[in-house]
Amino acid sequence: MEFYAMVLSDFNKPLIRDKIHLDNPQGNEVIIKILAAGMCGTDLGISRGIELKPGFQLPMILGHENVGEIVSIGDSVQDYNIGDRVAVYPAWGCGKCRWCRGGFPNLCPYQTTPGQTGYNGGYAEYMLVPDYRWLYGIGSLDPIHVAPLVDAGTTSLGAVKKIVSSVSPVSTIIINGIGGLATYTVQIMKTVMPTVNVIAVSRKDEHLEFAKKLGADIVVKPSQLKETVGMVTDGEGAQGAIDLVSSSDTVQMLNSVLSVNGKLVLVGAYGKTSNIDVFTTMVYQHSISGSNYGTYQDMIDVIKMYSMKRIKSYVVERKLEDANVGLEAISSGTVLGRQVIVPD
Ligand SMILES: [Zn+2]
Ligand SMILES: [Zn+2]
């Protein structure tokens, strides 16, 4: 089949609308018609030649937050039929390593991700999924609102779980960086552990207003963080922090306001390196960990949270041809919520 896609042919250049060819699916393969493709900050990074996973090759069709309708299936596909509407889990593990066997394909060192390694993503009219086992049927749920759950929602749940498993239910948790991802991180934190005190941090007033709407208890600019944390925790410090920016400065800032045994989870990837206070980190036993996507089950759980109306999606729709407008908006940080490409 032939269709149109927005293709990244060169770094730091606009995506180009181009005709793509796909052969009929074989074996476990499935072709979906894209109903909605979420746009992620990582896509902007890739388009600039940074945040590239090993194995990345140009040209590439970006997009790893995909929901579509199945239009064609290989002869080994089970459980799914033509016409089914599905979300596509994006961390395609090898299926053979210790992490995949343990149910954590998002930790697989050999994983492929649509739009990032090996396979094209969803900034397109159609997309090939190499294995039906990465699909999840969404029935009559709104594809435009489900698409960002595939990564932004799932990644948020993955990060939130790393914090809530080890903190007191009345602890103070910081969420730094109120962009598209935070839309879900704040809501999911307050849904999973409603009694925690969430401090949202952003440099922009309108983003802080948005964070309040999402459920943050306190909103502050970075310059006010230290004083605020000291005040609300009686000098104890925050038991947890999720850094959706992870620049060299923000990692330092958040680590410096953690409590004894505090947990810092890095989700953003803006900084290449960061200096932290080694003595404080060691003596007060801080933990700093990374978080990348969540598990396939996390994706299902977050879609269920949405269908149970525990969390909402805040989306700005874009036409496929306007993918470059969307990347520009991510770059300027002007969007509150998540952008979703909806092909005609
Ligand atoms: Zn992403
Ligand atoms: Zn693996």
PDB file of N, CA and C in Angstrom, residues 269-312:
ATOM      1  N   ALA A 269      15.297  14.623  29.693  1.00  0.00           N
ATOM      2  CA  ALA A 269      16.648  14.295  29.207  1.00  0.00           C
ATOM      3  C   ALA A 269      17.337  15.525  28.625  1.00  0.00           C
ATOM      4  N   TYR A 270      17.086  16.692  29.243  1.00  0.00           N
ATOM      5  CA  TYR A 270      17.650  17.907  28.652  1.00  0.00           C
ATOM      6  C   TYR A 270      19.119  18.106  28.982  1.00  0.00           C
ATOM      7  N   GLY A 271      19.543  17.595  30.148  1.00  0.00           N
ATOM      8  CA  GLY A 271      20.943  17.802  30.527  1.00  0.00           C
ATOM      9  C   GLY A 271      21.816  16.648  30.087  1.00  0.00           C
ATOM     10  N   LYS A 272      23.035  16.956  29.705  1.00  0.00           N
ATOM     11  CA  LYS A 272      23.969  15.868  29.367  1.00  0.00           C
ATOM     12  C   LYS A 272      24.591  15.319  30.651  1.00  0.00           C
ATOM     13  N   THR A 273      24.940  16.233  31.571  1.00  0.00           N
ATOM     14  CA  THR A 273      25.566  15.834  32.826  1.00  0.00           C
ATOM     15  C   THR A 273      25.043  16.758  33.923  1.00  0.00           C
ATOM     16  N   SER A 274      25.288  16.377  35.177  1.00  0.00           N
ATOM     17  CA  SER A 274      24.910  17.267  36.270  1.00  0.00           C
ATOM     18  C   SER A 274      25.840  17.048  37.453  1.00  0.00           C
ATOM     19  N   ASN A 275      26.146  18.127  38.173  1.00  0.00           N
ATOM     20  CA  ASN A 275      26.928  18.013  39.408  1.00  0.00           C
ATOM     21  C   ASN A 275      25.959  17.941  40.582  1.00  0.00           C
ATOM     22  N   ILE A 276      26.106  16.923  41.401  1.00  0.00           N
ATOM     23  CA  ILE A 276      25.296  16.875  42.622  1.00  0.00           C
ATOM     24  C   ILE A 276      26.235  16.890  43.827  1.00  0.00           C
ATOM     25  N   ASP A 277      25.665  17.274  44.966  1.00  0.00           N
ATOM     26  CA  ASP A 277      26.445  17.297  46.195  1.00  0.00           C
ATOM     27  C   ASP A 277      26.610  15.850  46.679  1.00  0.00           C
ATOM     28  N   VAL A 278      27.789  15.300  46.474  1.00  0.00           N
ATOM     29  CA  VAL A 278      28.033  13.885  46.770  1.00  0.00           C
ATOM     30  C   VAL A 278      27.880  13.599  48.266  1.00  0.00           C
ATOM     31  N   PHE A 279      28.406  14.509  49.083  1.00  0.00           N
ATOM     32  CA  PHE A 279      28.382  14.282  50.540  1.00  0.00           C
ATOM     33  C   PHE A 279      26.933  14.155  51.054  1.00  0.00           C
ATOM     34  N   THR A 280      26.096  15.140  50.671  1.00  0.00           N
ATOM     35  CA  THR A 280      24.687  15.124  51.094  1.00  0.00           C
ATOM     36  C   THR A 280      23.989  13.863  50.586  1.00  0.00           C
ATOM     37  N   THR A 281      24.232  13.555  49.332  1.00  0.00           N
ATOM     38  CA  THR A 281      23.571  12.404  48.706  1.00  0.00           C
ATOM     39  C   THR A 281      23.949  11.104  49.420  1.00  0.00           C
ATOM     40  N   MET A 282      25.212  11.008  49.796  1.00  0.00           N
ATOM     41  CA  MET A 282      25.709   9.794  50.457  1.00  0.00           C
ATOM     42  C   MET A 282      25.242   9.728  51.918  1.00  0.00           C
ATOM     43  N   VAL A 283      25.492  10.793  52.652  1.00  0.00           N
ATOM     44  CA  VAL A 283      25.194  10.768  54.088  1.00  0.00           C
ATOM     45  C   VAL A 283      23.693  10.629  54.345  1.00  0.00           C
ATOM     46  N   TYR A 284      22.881  11.344  53.559  1.00  0.00           N
ATOM     47  CA  TYR A 284      21.431  11.302  53.789  1.00  0.00           C
ATOM     48  C   TYR A 284      20.733  10.285  52.892  1.00  0.00           C
ATOM     49  N   GLN A 285      21.527   9.495  52.226  1.00  0.00           N
ATOM     50  CA  GLN A 285      21.041   8.326  51.474  1.00  0.00           C
ATOM     51  C   GLN A 285      19.935   8.654  50.477  1.00  0.00           C
ATOM     52  N   HIS A 286      20.194   9.655  49.637  1.00  0.00           N
ATOM     53  CA  HIS A 286      19.277   9.941  48.533  1.00  0.00           C
ATOM     54  C   HIS A 286      19.387   8.836  47.480  1.00  0.00           C
ATOM     55  N   SER A 287      18.300   8.603  46.771  1.00  0.00           N
ATOM     56  CA  SER A 287      18.357   7.706  45.609  1.00  0.00           C
ATOM     57  C   SER A 287      18.017   8.513  44.363  1.00  0.00           C
ATOM     58  N   ILE A 288      18.831   8.369  43.342  1.00  0.00           N
ATOM     59  CA  ILE A 288      18.538   9.025  42.065  1.00  0.00           C
ATOM     60  C   ILE A 288      18.391   7.930  41.024  1.00  0.00           C
ATOM     61  N   SER A 289      17.230   7.886  40.358  1.00  0.00           N
ATOM     62  CA  SER A 289      17.045   6.832  39.354  1.00  0.00           C
ATOM     63  C   SER A 289      16.464   7.425  38.080  1.00  0.00           C
ATOM     64  N   GLY A 290      16.608   6.685  37.008  1.00  0.00           N
ATOM     65  CA  GLY A 290      15.994   7.085  35.745  1.00  0.00           C
ATOM     66  C   GLY A 290      14.668   6.364  35.589  1.00  0.00           C
ATOM     67  N   SER A 291      13.846   6.872  34.668  1.00  0.00           N
ATOM     68  CA  SER A 291      12.592   6.192  34.371  1.00  0.00           C
ATOM     69  C   SER A 291      12.292   6.387  32.887  1.00  0.00           C
ATOM     70  N   ASN A 292      12.046   5.304  32.201  1.00  0.00           N
ATOM     71  CA  ASN A 292      11.823   5.373  30.756  1.00  0.00           C
ATOM     72  C   ASN A 292      10.610   4.519  30.398  1.00  0.00           C
ATOM     73  N   TYR A 293       9.558   5.141  29.916  1.00  0.00           N
ATOM     74  CA  TYR A 293       8.267   4.479  29.689  1.00  0.00           C
ATOM     75  C   TYR A 293       7.799   3.804  30.973  1.00  0.00           C
ATOM     76  N   GLY A 294       6.857   2.927  30.835  1.00  0.00           N
ATOM     77  CA  GLY A 294       6.429   2.043  31.913  1.00  0.00           C
ATOM     78  C   GLY A 294       6.302   0.691  31.253  1.00  0.00           C
ATOM     79  N   THR A 295       5.704  -0.265  31.932  1.00  0.00           N
ATOM     80  CA  THR A 295       5.512  -1.584  31.333  1.00  0.00           C
ATOM     81  C   THR A 295       4.251  -1.569  30.450  1.00  0.00           C
ATOM     82  N   TYR A 296       4.073  -2.629  29.716  1.00  0.00           N
ATOM     83  CA  TYR A 296       2.851  -2.791  28.905  1.00  0.00           C
ATOM     84  C   TYR A 296       1.626  -2.738  29.830  1.00  0.00           C
ATOM     85  N   GLN A 297       1.751  -3.366  30.998  1.00  0.00           N
ATOM     86  CA  GLN A 297       0.633  -3.344  31.952  1.00  0.00           C
ATOM     87  C   GLN A 297       0.401  -1.927  32.484  1.00  0.00           C
ATOM     88  N   ASP A 298       1.480  -1.144  32.663  1.00  0.00           N
ATOM     89  CA  ASP A 298       1.307   0.256  33.081  1.00  0.00           C
ATOM     90  C   ASP A 298       0.460   0.997  32.048  1.00  0.00           C
ATOM     91  N   MET A 299       0.721   0.737  30.751  1.00  0.00           N
ATOM     92  CA  MET A 299      -0.067   1.405  29.704  1.00  0.00           C
ATOM     93  C   MET A 299      -1.551   1.036  29.833  1.00  0.00           C
ATOM     94  N   ILE A 300      -1.810  -0.244  30.056  1.00  0.00           N
ATOM     95  CA  ILE A 300      -3.209  -0.673  30.212  1.00  0.00           C
ATOM     96  C   ILE A 300      -3.821  -0.006  31.449  1.00  0.00           C
ATOM     97  N   ASP A 301      -3.057   0.024  32.532  1.00  0.00           N
ATOM     98  CA  ASP A 301      -3.570   0.625  33.774  1.00  0.00           C
ATOM     99  C   ASP A 301      -3.902   2.100  33.572  1.00  0.00           C
ATOM    100  N   VAL A 302      -3.044   2.807  32.844  1.00  0.00           N
ATOM    101  CA  VAL A 302      -3.258   4.238  32.679  1.00  0.00           C
ATOM    102  C   VAL A 302      -4.448   4.485  31.732  1.00  0.00           C
ATOM    103  N   ILE A 303      -4.634   3.619  30.754  1.00  0.00           N
ATOM    104  CA  ILE A 303      -5.814   3.747  29.888  1.00  0.00           C
ATOM    105  C   ILE A 303      -7.080   3.476  30.720  1.00  0.00           C
ATOM    106  N   LYS A 304      -6.974   2.525  31.661  1.00  0.00           N
ATOM    107  CA  LYS A 304      -8.123   2.262  32.549  1.00  0.00           C
ATOM    108  C   LYS A 304      -8.387   3.459  33.469  1.00  0.00           C
ATOM    109  N   MET A 305      -7.327   4.077  33.967  1.00  0.00           N
ATOM    110  CA  MET A 305      -7.509   5.276  34.810  1.00  0.00           C
ATOM    111  C   MET A 305      -8.262   6.345  34.031  1.00  0.00           C
ATOM    112  N   TYR A 306      -7.922   6.458  32.738  1.00  0.00           N
ATOM    113  CA  TYR A 306      -8.614   7.430  31.877  1.00  0.00           C
ATOM    114  C   TYR A 306     -10.077   7.019  31.674  1.00  0.00           C
ATOM    115  N   SER A 307     -10.311   5.739  31.381  1.00  0.00           N
ATOM    116  CA  SER A 307     -11.688   5.313  31.098  1.00  0.00           C
ATOM    117  C   SER A 307     -12.547   5.377  32.367  1.00  0.00           C
ATOM    118  N   MET A 308     -11.903   5.272  33.543  1.00  0.00           N
ATOM    119  CA  MET A 308     -12.633   5.412  34.822  1.00  0.00           C
ATOM    120  C   MET A 308     -12.787   6.879  35.222  1.00  0.00           C
ATOM    121  N   LYS A 309     -12.308   7.772  34.335  1.00  0.00           N
ATOM    122  CA  LYS A 309     -12.401   9.222  34.568  1.00  0.00           C
ATOM    123  C   LYS A 309     -11.622   9.688  35.809  1.00  0.00           C
ATOM    124  N   ARG A 310     -10.556   8.979  36.133  1.00  0.00           N
ATOM    125  CA  ARG A 310      -9.681   9.417  37.226  1.00  0.00           C
ATOM    126  C   ARG A 310      -8.684  10.457  36.727  1.00  0.00           C
ATOM    127  N   ILE A 311      -8.332  10.366  35.450  1.00  0.00           N
ATOM    128  CA  ILE A 311      -7.433  11.353  34.841  1.00  0.00           C
ATOM    129  C   ILE A 311      -8.033  11.801  33.505  1.00  0.00           C
ATOM    130  N   LYS A 312      -7.614  12.999  33.076  1.00  0.00           N
ATOM    131  CA  LYS A 312      -8.122  13.560  31.821  1.00  0.00           C
ATOM    132  C   LYS A 312      -6.966  13.788  30.858  1.00  0.00           C
TER     133      LYS A 312
END
